[in-house]
mmCIF file of C-alpha atoms in Angstrom:
data_model
loop_
_atom_site.group_PDB
_atom_site.id
_atom_site.type_symbol
_atom_site.label_atom_id
_atom_site.label_comp_id
_atom_site.label_asym_id
_atom_site.label_seq_id
_atom_site.Cartn_x
_atom_site.Cartn_y
_atom_site.Cartn_z
ATOM 1 C CA MET A 201 0.764 -74.232 -9.320
ATOM 2 C CA PHE A 202 2.718 -73.143 -6.525
ATOM 3 C CA THR A 203 0.761 -75.161 -4.069
ATOM 4 C CA VAL A 204 1.566 -78.419 -6.267
ATOM 5 C CA ALA A 205 5.032 -77.740 -6.435
ATOM 6 C CA GLN A 206 5.430 -77.073 -2.839
ATOM 7 C CA TRP A 207 3.749 -80.579 -2.145
ATOM 8 C CA ARG A 208 6.384 -81.847 -4.499
ATOM 9 C CA TRP A 209 9.279 -80.168 -2.814
ATOM 10 C CA ARG A 210 8.149 -81.414 0.458
ATOM 11 C CA TRP A 211 8.068 -85.151 -0.628
ATOM 12 C CA PHE A 212 11.271 -84.578 -2.379
ATOM 13 C CA ARG A 213 13.020 -83.311 0.703
ATOM 14 C CA ALA A 214 11.199 -86.202 2.938
ATOM 15 C CA ALA A 215 12.123 -89.147 0.614
ATOM 16 C CA MET A 216 15.518 -87.771 0.402
ATOM 17 C CA CYS A 217 15.817 -87.313 4.468
ATOM 18 C CA LYS A 218 14.656 -91.285 4.540
ATOM 19 C CA THR A 219 16.959 -92.178 2.038
ATOM 20 C CA MET A 220 20.003 -90.084 3.598
ATOM 21 C CA ALA A 221 18.748 -92.259 6.936
ATOM 22 C CA VAL A 222 18.883 -95.716 5.582
ATOM 23 C CA ALA A 223 22.186 -95.147 4.024
ATOM 24 C CA VAL A 224 23.727 -93.427 7.275
ATOM 25 C CA ILE A 225 22.246 -96.982 9.416
ATOM 26 C CA CYS A 226 23.404 -99.490 6.804
ATOM 27 C CA LEU A 227 26.734 -98.025 7.051
ATOM 28 C CA LEU A 228 26.890 -97.501 10.689
ATOM 29 C CA ALA A 229 25.870 -100.911 10.573
ATOM 30 C CA TRP A 230 28.577 -102.032 7.979
ATOM 31 C CA SER A 231 31.151 -100.344 9.882
ATOM 32 C CA LEU A 232 29.953 -102.293 13.242
ATOM 33 C CA SER A 233 29.772 -105.531 11.607
ATOM 34 C CA GLY A 234 33.490 -104.766 10.089
ATOM 35 C CA LEU A 235 34.837 -103.687 13.899
ATOM 36 C CA VAL A 236 33.225 -106.755 15.372
ATOM 37 C CA GLY A 237 34.661 -108.755 12.182
ATOM 38 C CA PRO A 238 33.248 -111.489 10.592
ATOM 39 C CA SER A 239 31.040 -114.203 12.457
#
């Protein structure tokens, strides 16, 4: 039981890190495109 909970927590943390990374990258790309202006 403990190992299953640990693996679930590990996968949850990995998913959260990936989601945060994607959100940060999208935000940076959006801000950069906004600074450059509409092409």
